Amino acid sequence: MERVQEAVFSCPKSMTYGPCGGVEFDGTCEVSEHRCVFVDRETVAWRGPMPVLLVDRPASDGSPGVVAVPSDPVSPGGAEFAQLIRSRQVVVADFPAKAVDRVSLAECADLLAGSADATLAGDSGAHRVQFSPSYRAQLIQSRGLRVIAGFNCRDRNRVAIEGELAGLADVGVAAVHCVTGDHTLTGSRPDAKPVFDLDSTGVASLAAEYGHLVSVGESPATPPVAHRAERLVEKQRAGAALAFVNHAGGAAPVARFIAEVRERQVEREHGEARLPGLAYIACVPVVVDRGSAELLRSFTTLVLPDGYLERILGARDVYAEGIAAAIDLSNELLTLDGVSGVNLSGGPEDGRESFFAEALARIASGVSLRIHGAG
Ligand code: SF4
């Protein structure tokens, strides 16, 4: 990867509410050889409007709501998914289809529909030309599978982002997952100019304005570890209601992170309206062959549970062991207070998209047995 060299170093992603999730373990920028400009600073507080979605509504059965939802307006897809999360835990799966291939999209959607509650369909960092998020969401949802639309800021300015958010609201996606995104230098298109008109926190606010149920990610194990919980609270103040907890090394680190976020929320409430509980979706690494193991290793600042990869890759039947390991970890994460679901996370090597989607569906079905009380 070619790294940025600048006399006066600034954030290559022009972030206001940094740092991104790609800070190296030694504090180095993921794009440049310099130290990340945010890693030694206080957390940048959200300075925009506190959206009306910070309202803790009771669930329909009268119990306290756990998910903040926009009070008005709200997209029908977002309202339906928020209600589902209130009623039970959910299984989300990454979407492994080939980019710009509607046949592959349909195949993978068909394999996952009926097993996973929703798919997290974002832009693949390895494929820089993709269907637009709203068109991709339309294709997937037409097969009967809810979409949490992954949405990044690297290739779109504010106006293009607003157009996509309007399109996603019209499609009726379950949620919009707001990320800053990889820099173009770390993807496969260094010839493209990075845009980064907004960052994940800014686009979370904009997505809430468009009535979406807003999802964001946070990486508890990525520097600055001491500020990751605070940063998530600022994303919530901007409009987020769902929080994907990236691979942090197992159930215990996820539990500690949720507890820390709750402490930061209480600290932040002084002088403000009460912050409702976030719905946490814990990421579960999925490895079912050596190709998917390689892809997982390419994730930035990845932390896996001790012995997780060794258990799978050392097994006689890697596929069966990978499915069993993902179900075991999912079931462990689902026992944690505050965890509203799991996200089966990973991807296939080229040409194995359907194979990987089928594995995700088998894991989702296994996890669902527990959720529905039959496991
Ligand atoms: S690590 Fe991310 S947030 Fe930090 S300077 Fe680099 S691009 Fe910006």
CSV table of C-alpha atoms and ligand atoms in Angstrom, one decimal:
chain,number,residue,atom,x,y,z
A,1,MET,CA,0.0,0.0,0.0
A,2,GLU,CA,1.3,3.5,-0.9
A,3,ARG,CA,1.2,5.7,2.3
A,4,VAL,CA,0.5,9.4,2.4
A,5,GLN,CA,3.5,11.6,3.1
A,6,GLU,CA,2.7,15.2,4.1
A,7,ALA,CA,4.8,17.9,5.7
A,8,VAL,CA,2.0,18.9,8.1
A,9,PHE,CA,0.0,15.8,8.8
A,10,SER,CA,-3.8,15.9,9.0
A,11,CYS,CA,-6.4,13.2,8.9
A,12,PRO,CA,-6.4,11.7,5.4
A,13,LYS,CA,-10.1,11.1,5.8
A,14,SER,CA,-10.8,14.7,6.9
A,15,MET,CA,-12.6,13.4,9.9
A,16,THR,CA,-14.2,15.8,12.4
A,17,TYR,CA,-15.4,13.1,14.9
A,18,GLY,CA,-12.4,10.7,14.6
A,19,PRO,CA,-10.6,8.5,15.0
A,20,CYS,CA,-11.8,5.9,12.5
A,21,GLY,CA,-11.7,2.2,13.2
A,22,GLY,CA,-8.5,1.6,11.3
A,23,VAL,CA,-5.9,3.0,13.8
A,24,GLU,CA,-3.1,0.5,14.1
A,25,PHE,CA,-2.4,-1.1,17.4
A,26,ASP,CA,0.7,1.2,17.9
A,27,GLY,CA,-1.4,4.3,17.2
A,28,THR,CA,-0.2,4.8,13.6
A,29,CYS,CA,-2.7,6.0,11.0
A,30,GLU,CA,-4.1,3.3,8.8
A,31,VAL,CA,-3.3,5.4,5.7
A,32,SER,CA,-0.1,7.3,6.7
A,33,GLU,CA,3.1,6.5,8.5
A,34,HIS,CA,2.2,9.3,11.0
A,35,ARG,CA,0.5,8.9,14.3
A,36,CYS,CA,-3.3,9.2,14.1
A,37,VAL,CA,-4.2,12.8,14.9
A,38,PHE,CA,-7.0,11.8,17.2
A,39,VAL,CA,-5.4,9.0,19.2
A,40,ASP,CA,-3.9,11.3,21.9
A,41,ARG,CA,-6.8,13.8,22.0
A,42,GLU,CA,-9.9,14.0,24.1
A,43,THR,CA,-13.0,12.5,22.4
A,44,VAL,CA,-14.6,15.1,20.1
A,45,ALA,CA,-18.1,15.8,21.4
A,46,TRP,CA,-21.0,15.8,18.9
A,47,ARG,CA,-21.8,19.5,18.2
A,48,GLY,CA,-24.8,19.1,15.9
A,49,PRO,CA,-28.4,18.8,16.8
A,50,MET,CA,-29.6,16.2,19.3
A,51,PRO,CA,-32.2,14.4,17.1
A,52,VAL,CA,-35.7,13.7,18.2
A,53,LEU,CA,-34.9,10.1,17.9
A,54,LEU,CA,-33.3,10.1,21.4
A,55,VAL,CA,-36.6,9.1,22.9
A,56,ASP,CA,-37.0,5.9,24.8
A,57,ARG,CA,-40.4,4.6,23.9
A,58,PRO,CA,-42.0,1.7,25.8
A,59,ALA,CA,-42.5,-1.5,23.8
A,60,SER,CA,-46.0,-2.5,22.8
A,61,ASP,CA,-46.3,-4.8,25.7
A,62,GLY,CA,-45.7,-2.0,28.1
A,63,SER,CA,-42.1,-3.0,29.1
A,64,PRO,CA,-39.4,-0.3,28.9
A,65,GLY,CA,-38.1,0.2,25.4
A,66,VAL,CA,-34.5,-0.7,24.8
A,67,VAL,CA,-34.1,0.8,21.4
A,68,ALA,CA,-34.2,4.5,20.6
A,69,VAL,CA,-36.2,5.1,17.6
A,70,PRO,CA,-37.1,8.2,15.7
A,71,SER,CA,-40.3,9.7,17.1
A,72,ASP,CA,-41.3,11.3,13.8
A,73,PRO,CA,-40.7,10.6,11.0
A,74,VAL,CA,-39.5,7.0,10.8
A,75,SER,CA,-39.1,4.8,7.8
A,76,PRO,CA,-41.5,1.9,7.9
A,77,GLY,CA,-38.6,-0.6,7.5
A,78,GLY,CA,-36.8,1.0,10.5
A,79,ALA,CA,-39.9,1.0,12.7
A,80,GLU,CA,-40.5,-2.7,11.9
A,81,PHE,CA,-37.0,-3.7,12.7
A,82,ALA,CA,-36.9,-1.7,15.9
A,83,GLN,CA,-40.0,-3.4,17.0
A,84,LEU,CA,-38.5,-6.8,16.2
A,85,ILE,CA,-35.4,-6.0,18.3
A,86,ARG,CA,-37.7,-5.1,21.2
A,87,SER,CA,-39.5,-8.3,21.0
A,88,ARG,CA,-36.5,-10.7,20.7
A,89,GLN,CA,-32.8,-11.0,19.9
A,90,VAL,CA,-31.9,-11.1,16.2
A,91,VAL,CA,-29.3,-12.7,13.9
A,92,VAL,CA,-27.8,-10.5,11.2
A,93,ALA,CA,-25.4,-11.9,8.6
A,94,ASP,CA,-22.8,-10.1,6.4
A,95,PHE,CA,-23.8,-10.2,2.7
A,96,PRO,CA,-21.2,-12.3,0.7
A,97,ALA,CA,-22.5,-11.8,-2.9
A,98,LYS,CA,-20.3,-10.7,-5.8
A,99,ALA,CA,-20.3,-7.0,-6.4
A,100,VAL,CA,-22.2,-5.7,-9.5
A,101,ASP,CA,-23.8,-9.1,-10.1
A,102,ARG,CA,-27.6,-9.3,-9.6
A,103,VAL,CA,-27.6,-13.1,-10.1
A,104,SER,CA,-25.1,-13.6,-7.3
A,105,LEU,CA,-27.1,-11.1,-5.1
A,106,ALA,CA,-30.3,-13.0,-5.7
A,107,GLU,CA,-28.7,-16.4,-4.9
A,108,CYS,CA,-27.1,-15.2,-1.7
A,109,ALA,CA,-30.3,-13.4,-0.6
A,110,ASP,CA,-32.4,-16.5,-1.3
A,111,LEU,CA,-29.9,-18.6,0.8
A,112,LEU,CA,-30.1,-16.2,3.8
A,113,ALA,CA,-33.8,-15.3,3.7
A,114,GLY,CA,-35.7,-17.4,6.3
A,115,SER,CA,-32.5,-18.0,8.4
A,116,ALA,CA,-31.1,-14.6,9.1
A,117,ASP,CA,-33.3,-11.8,10.3
A,118,ALA,CA,-31.4,-9.2,8.2
A,119,THR,CA,-28.3,-8.9,6.2
A,120,LEU,CA,-25.6,-6.2,6.7
A,121,ALA,CA,-25.0,-5.3,3.0
A,122,GLY,CA,-22.1,-2.8,2.7
A,123,ASP,CA,-19.6,-1.8,0.2
A,124,SER,CA,-16.7,-4.3,-0.1
A,125,GLY,CA,-13.4,-2.7,0.3
A,126,ALA,CA,-11.9,-5.0,-2.3
A,127,HIS,CA,-14.4,-4.1,-5.0
A,128,ARG,CA,-14.5,-0.4,-5.5
A,129,VAL,CA,-17.2,-0.4,-8.2
A,130,GLN,CA,-20.5,-1.5,-6.7
A,131,PHE,CA,-24.2,-1.2,-7.2
A,132,SER,CA,-25.4,1.9,-5.4
A,133,PRO,CA,-26.6,1.1,-1.8
A,134,SER,CA,-30.3,1.9,-2.6
A,135,TYR,CA,-30.3,-0.3,-5.8
A,136,ARG,CA,-28.5,-3.1,-4.0
A,137,ALA,CA,-31.0,-2.9,-1.1
A,138,GLN,CA,-33.9,-3.0,-3.5
A,139,LEU,CA,-32.6,-6.1,-5.2
A,140,ILE,CA,-32.0,-7.9,-1.8
A,141,GLN,CA,-35.2,-6.9,-0.1
A,142,SER,CA,-37.2,-8.0,-3.2
A,143,ARG,CA,-36.1,-11.5,-2.3
A,144,GLY,CA,-37.6,-11.3,1.2
A,145,LEU,CA,-34.5,-10.4,3.2
A,146,ARG,CA,-34.3,-7.3,5.4
A,147,VAL,CA,-31.3,-5.0,4.6
A,148,ILE,CA,-29.2,-3.0,7.0
A,149,ALA,CA,-27.5,-0.9,4.4
A,150,GLY,CA,-23.8,-0.3,5.0
A,151,PHE,CA,-23.0,3.2,4.0
A,152,ASN,CA,-19.6,4.8,3.7
A,153,CYS,CA,-18.4,8.3,3.1
A,154,ARG,CA,-15.3,7.7,0.9
A,155,ASP,CA,-16.9,7.9,-2.5
A,156,ARG,CA,-19.8,10.3,-2.0
A,157,ASN,CA,-20.1,14.0,-1.1
A,158,ARG,CA,-22.9,15.3,1.1
A,159,VAL,CA,-25.3,15.7,-1.8
A,160,ALA,CA,-24.8,12.2,-3.1
A,161,ILE,CA,-25.1,10.8,0.4
A,162,GLU,CA,-28.5,12.6,0.8
A,163,GLY,CA,-29.7,11.2,-2.4
A,164,GLU,CA,-28.8,7.7,-1.3
A,165,LEU,CA,-30.4,8.2,2.1
A,166,ALA,CA,-33.6,9.3,0.4
A,167,GLY,CA,-33.4,6.2,-1.9
A,168,LEU,CA,-32.9,3.9,1.1
A,169,ALA,CA,-35.9,5.4,2.9
A,170,ASP,CA,-38.0,4.8,-0.2
A,171,VAL,CA,-36.8,1.2,-0.4
A,172,GLY,CA,-37.7,0.7,3.3
A,173,VAL,CA,-34.5,-0.7,4.6
A,174,ALA,CA,-34.3,-2.0,8.2
A,175,ALA,CA,-31.5,0.4,9.1
A,176,VAL,CA,-28.6,2.4,7.7
A,177,HIS,CA,-25.2,1.4,9.1
A,178,CYS,CA,-23.0,4.5,9.0
A,179,VAL,CA,-19.3,4.1,8.6
A,180,THR,CA,-16.5,6.5,7.5
A,181,GLY,CA,-15.1,3.8,5.2
A,182,ASP,CA,-11.7,2.8,4.0
A,183,HIS,CA,-9.4,5.3,2.4
A,184,THR,CA,-9.1,4.8,-1.4
A,185,LEU,CA,-5.4,4.1,-0.8
A,186,THR,CA,-6.2,1.0,1.3
A,187,GLY,CA,-8.7,-0.4,-1.1
A,188,SER,CA,-8.1,-1.5,-4.6
A,189,ARG,CA,-8.6,1.9,-6.3
A,190,PRO,CA,-5.7,4.2,-5.5
A,191,ASP,CA,-6.5,6.1,-8.7
A,192,ALA,CA,-9.8,7.3,-7.2
A,193,LYS,CA,-10.0,10.5,-5.2
A,194,PRO,CA,-11.3,10.1,-1.6
A,195,VAL,CA,-14.2,12.3,-0.8
A,196,PHE,CA,-15.0,12.1,3.0
A,197,ASP,CA,-17.3,15.1,3.0
A,198,LEU,CA,-18.8,13.6,6.2
A,199,ASP,CA,-17.6,11.0,8.6
A,200,SER,CA,-19.5,8.2,10.4
A,201,THR,CA,-20.9,10.5,13.1
A,202,GLY,CA,-21.9,13.2,10.7
A,203,VAL,CA,-23.7,10.7,8.4
A,204,ALA,CA,-25.4,9.1,11.4
A,205,SER,CA,-27.0,12.5,12.1
A,206,LEU,CA,-28.0,12.9,8.5
A,207,ALA,CA,-29.5,9.4,8.3
A,208,ALA,CA,-31.6,10.1,11.4
A,209,GLU,CA,-32.9,13.3,9.8
A,210,TYR,CA,-34.1,11.1,6.9
A,211,GLY,CA,-36.1,9.0,9.3
A,212,HIS,CA,-33.8,5.9,9.3
A,213,LEU,CA,-33.1,3.6,12.2
A,214,VAL,CA,-29.4,4.4,12.5
A,215,SER,CA,-26.7,1.9,13.1
A,216,VAL,CA,-23.0,2.5,13.8
A,217,GLY,CA,-19.9,0.4,14.6
A,218,GLU,CA,-17.3,0.7,17.3
A,219,SER,CA,-14.1,-1.3,17.9
A,220,PRO,CA,-13.4,-1.8,21.6
A,221,ALA,CA,-9.9,-3.2,21.0
A,222,THR,CA,-8.7,-0.5,18.6
A,223,PRO,CA,-6.7,2.5,19.9
A,224,PRO,CA,-7.5,4.7,21.7
A,225,VAL,CA,-9.1,1.9,23.7
A,226,ALA,CA,-9.9,4.2,26.6
A,227,HIS,CA,-12.0,6.5,24.4
A,228,ARG,CA,-13.9,4.0,22.2
A,229,ALA,CA,-16.9,3.9,24.6
A,230,GLU,CA,-17.1,7.7,24.8
A,231,ARG,CA,-16.9,7.9,21.0
A,232,LEU,CA,-19.9,5.6,20.7
A,233,VAL,CA,-21.9,7.8,23.1
A,234,GLU,CA,-21.2,10.7,20.8
A,235,LYS,CA,-22.4,8.7,17.8
A,236,GLN,CA,-25.6,8.0,19.8
A,237,ARG,CA,-26.0,11.7,20.6
A,238,ALA,CA,-25.8,12.3,16.8
A,239,GLY,CA,-28.6,9.8,16.1
A,240,ALA,CA,-27.4,6.2,16.4
A,241,ALA,CA,-29.7,3.6,18.0
A,242,LEU,CA,-27.9,0.3,17.1
A,243,ALA,CA,-24.3,-0.4,17.8
A,244,PHE,CA,-22.3,-3.1,16.1
A,245,VAL,CA,-19.5,-4.2,18.4
A,246,ASN,CA,-16.6,-5.2,16.2
A,247,HIS,CA,-14.4,-8.2,16.9
A,248,ALA,CA,-13.1,-7.6,20.4
A,249,GLY,CA,-11.8,-11.0,21.5
A,250,GLY,CA,-14.9,-12.8,22.9
A,251,ALA,CA,-17.8,-12.3,25.2
A,252,ALA,CA,-15.9,-10.9,28.2
A,253,PRO,CA,-14.5,-7.9,26.3
A,254,VAL,CA,-17.9,-7.2,24.8
A,255,ALA,CA,-19.5,-7.2,28.3
A,256,ARG,CA,-16.9,-4.8,29.6
A,257,PHE,CA,-17.4,-2.5,26.7
A,258,ILE,CA,-21.2,-2.3,27.1
A,259,ALA,CA,-20.7,-1.6,30.9
A,260,GLU,CA,-18.2,1.2,30.0
A,261,VAL,CA,-20.6,2.7,27.4
A,262,ARG,CA,-23.4,2.7,30.1
A,263,GLU,CA,-21.1,4.6,32.5
A,264,ARG,CA,-20.2,7.1,29.8
A,265,GLN,CA,-23.9,7.6,29.0
A,266,VAL,CA,-24.7,8.4,32.6
A,267,GLU,CA,-21.8,10.9,32.7
A,268,ARG,CA,-23.1,12.5,29.5
A,269,GLU,CA,-26.7,12.9,30.8
A,270,HIS,CA,-26.0,15.8,33.1
A,271,GLY,CA,-28.0,18.7,31.8
A,272,GLU,CA,-29.3,16.7,28.9
A,273,ALA,CA,-32.3,14.4,28.3
A,274,ARG,CA,-31.7,10.8,29.4
A,275,LEU,CA,-29.9,8.8,26.8
A,276,PRO,CA,-31.8,5.5,26.1
A,277,GLY,CA,-30.2,2.2,25.9
A,278,LEU,CA,-28.4,1.3,22.7
A,279,ALA,CA,-29.1,-2.0,21.1
A,280,TYR,CA,-25.8,-3.9,20.8
A,281,ILE,CA,-25.2,-6.3,17.9
A,282,ALA,CA,-22.0,-8.3,18.7
A,283,CYS,CA,-19.9,-9.4,15.7
A,284,VAL,CA,-19.0,-13.1,15.4
A,285,PRO,CA,-16.1,-14.1,13.1
A,286,VAL,CA,-17.1,-16.7,10.5
A,287,VAL,CA,-14.4,-19.0,9.1
A,288,VAL,CA,-15.5,-22.1,7.2
A,289,ASP,CA,-12.4,-22.7,5.0
A,290,ARG,CA,-8.9,-21.3,4.4
A,291,GLY,CA,-10.1,-18.6,2.0
A,292,SER,CA,-12.5,-17.1,4.6
A,293,ALA,CA,-9.8,-17.3,7.2
A,294,GLU,CA,-7.5,-15.2,5.0
A,295,LEU,CA,-10.3,-12.7,4.4
A,296,LEU,CA,-10.9,-12.4,8.1
A,297,ARG,CA,-7.2,-11.8,8.7
A,298,SER,CA,-7.4,-8.8,6.4
A,299,PHE,CA,-9.8,-7.0,8.8
A,300,THR,CA,-8.2,-4.0,10.4
A,301,THR,CA,-7.1,-4.4,14.1
A,302,LEU,CA,-8.8,-7.8,14.4
A,303,VAL,CA,-9.0,-9.4,17.8
A,304,LEU,CA,-10.3,-13.0,18.0
A,305,PRO,CA,-11.1,-15.1,21.0
A,306,ASP,CA,-8.1,-17.1,22.2
A,307,GLY,CA,-7.8,-20.3,20.2
A,308,TYR,CA,-10.7,-19.6,17.9
A,309,LEU,CA,-8.9,-19.9,14.5
A,310,GLU,CA,-6.8,-22.7,15.8
A,311,ARG,CA,-9.8,-24.7,16.8
A,312,ILE,CA,-11.3,-24.4,13.3
A,313,LEU,CA,-8.3,-24.7,11.1
A,314,GLY,CA,-6.9,-27.6,13.1
A,315,ALA,CA,-10.1,-29.6,12.8
A,316,ARG,CA,-10.5,-32.6,10.5
A,317,ASP,CA,-13.7,-31.0,9.1
A,318,VAL,CA,-13.0,-27.3,8.9
A,319,TYR,CA,-16.4,-26.4,7.6
A,320,ALA,CA,-18.3,-28.2,10.4
A,321,GLU,CA,-16.0,-26.9,13.1
A,322,GLY,CA,-16.3,-23.3,11.7
A,323,ILE,CA,-20.1,-23.5,11.9
A,324,ALA,CA,-20.0,-25.0,15.4
A,325,ALA,CA,-17.5,-22.4,16.7
A,326,ALA,CA,-19.7,-19.5,15.4
A,327,ILE,CA,-22.8,-20.9,16.9
A,328,ASP,CA,-21.0,-21.4,20.3
A,329,LEU,CA,-19.7,-17.9,20.3
A,330,SER,CA,-23.0,-16.4,19.2
A,331,ASN,CA,-24.8,-18.3,22.0
A,332,GLU,CA,-22.3,-17.0,24.5
A,333,LEU,CA,-22.7,-13.4,23.3
A,334,LEU,CA,-26.5,-13.6,23.4
A,335,THR,CA,-26.4,-14.3,27.1
A,336,LEU,CA,-24.9,-10.8,27.8
A,337,ASP,CA,-27.0,-8.1,29.3
A,338,GLY,CA,-27.8,-5.5,26.6
A,339,VAL,CA,-26.9,-7.7,23.6
A,340,SER,CA,-29.8,-7.5,21.1
A,341,GLY,CA,-28.3,-9.7,18.5
A,342,VAL,CA,-25.2,-11.0,16.7
A,343,ASN,CA,-23.8,-10.3,13.3
A,344,LEU,CA,-22.2,-13.2,11.5
A,345,SER,CA,-19.1,-11.5,10.1
A,346,GLY,CA,-16.7,-12.5,7.4
A,347,GLY,CA,-16.5,-13.2,3.7
A,348,PRO,CA,-15.6,-15.7,1.0
A,349,GLU,CA,-12.7,-16.0,-1.4
A,350,ASP,CA,-13.8,-15.1,-4.9
A,351,GLY,CA,-16.1,-17.7,-6.5
A,352,ARG,CA,-17.3,-19.1,-3.1
A,353,GLU,CA,-20.0,-16.6,-2.5
A,354,SER,CA,-22.9,-19.1,-2.5
A,355,PHE,CA,-21.0,-21.6,-0.4
A,356,PHE,CA,-20.3,-18.9,2.2
A,357,ALA,CA,-23.9,-17.7,2.2
A,358,GLU,CA,-25.1,-21.3,2.8
A,359,ALA,CA,-22.7,-21.5,5.8
A,360,LEU,CA,-24.0,-18.2,7.2
A,361,ALA,CA,-27.6,-19.5,6.8
A,362,ARG,CA,-26.7,-22.7,8.7
A,363,ILE,CA,-25.1,-20.8,11.5
A,364,ALA,CA,-28.1,-18.4,11.6
A,365,SER,CA,-30.5,-21.3,11.8
A,366,GLY,CA,-28.5,-22.8,14.6
A,367,VAL,CA,-28.4,-19.6,16.6
A,368,SER,CA,-32.1,-19.0,16.0
A,369,LEU,CA,-32.9,-22.3,17.7
A,370,ARG,CA,-31.7,-20.8,20.9
A,371,ILE,CA,-33.4,-17.5,20.3
A,372,HIS,CA,-36.7,-19.2,19.7
A,373,GLY,CA,-36.2,-21.4,22.8
A,374,ALA,CA,-35.7,-24.7,20.9
A,375,GLY,CA,-32.0,-25.1,21.4
B,1,SF4,S1,-6.2,6.6,11.6
B,1,SF4,FE1,-8.1,7.2,10.7
B,1,SF4,S2,-8.8,8.9,11.9
B,1,SF4,FE2,-6.6,8.6,12.4
B,1,SF4,S3,-5.6,10.1,11.1
B,1,SF4,FE3,-5.6,8.1,10.0
B,1,SF4,S4,-7.5,8.2,8.7
B,1,SF4,FE4,-7.7,9.8,10.2
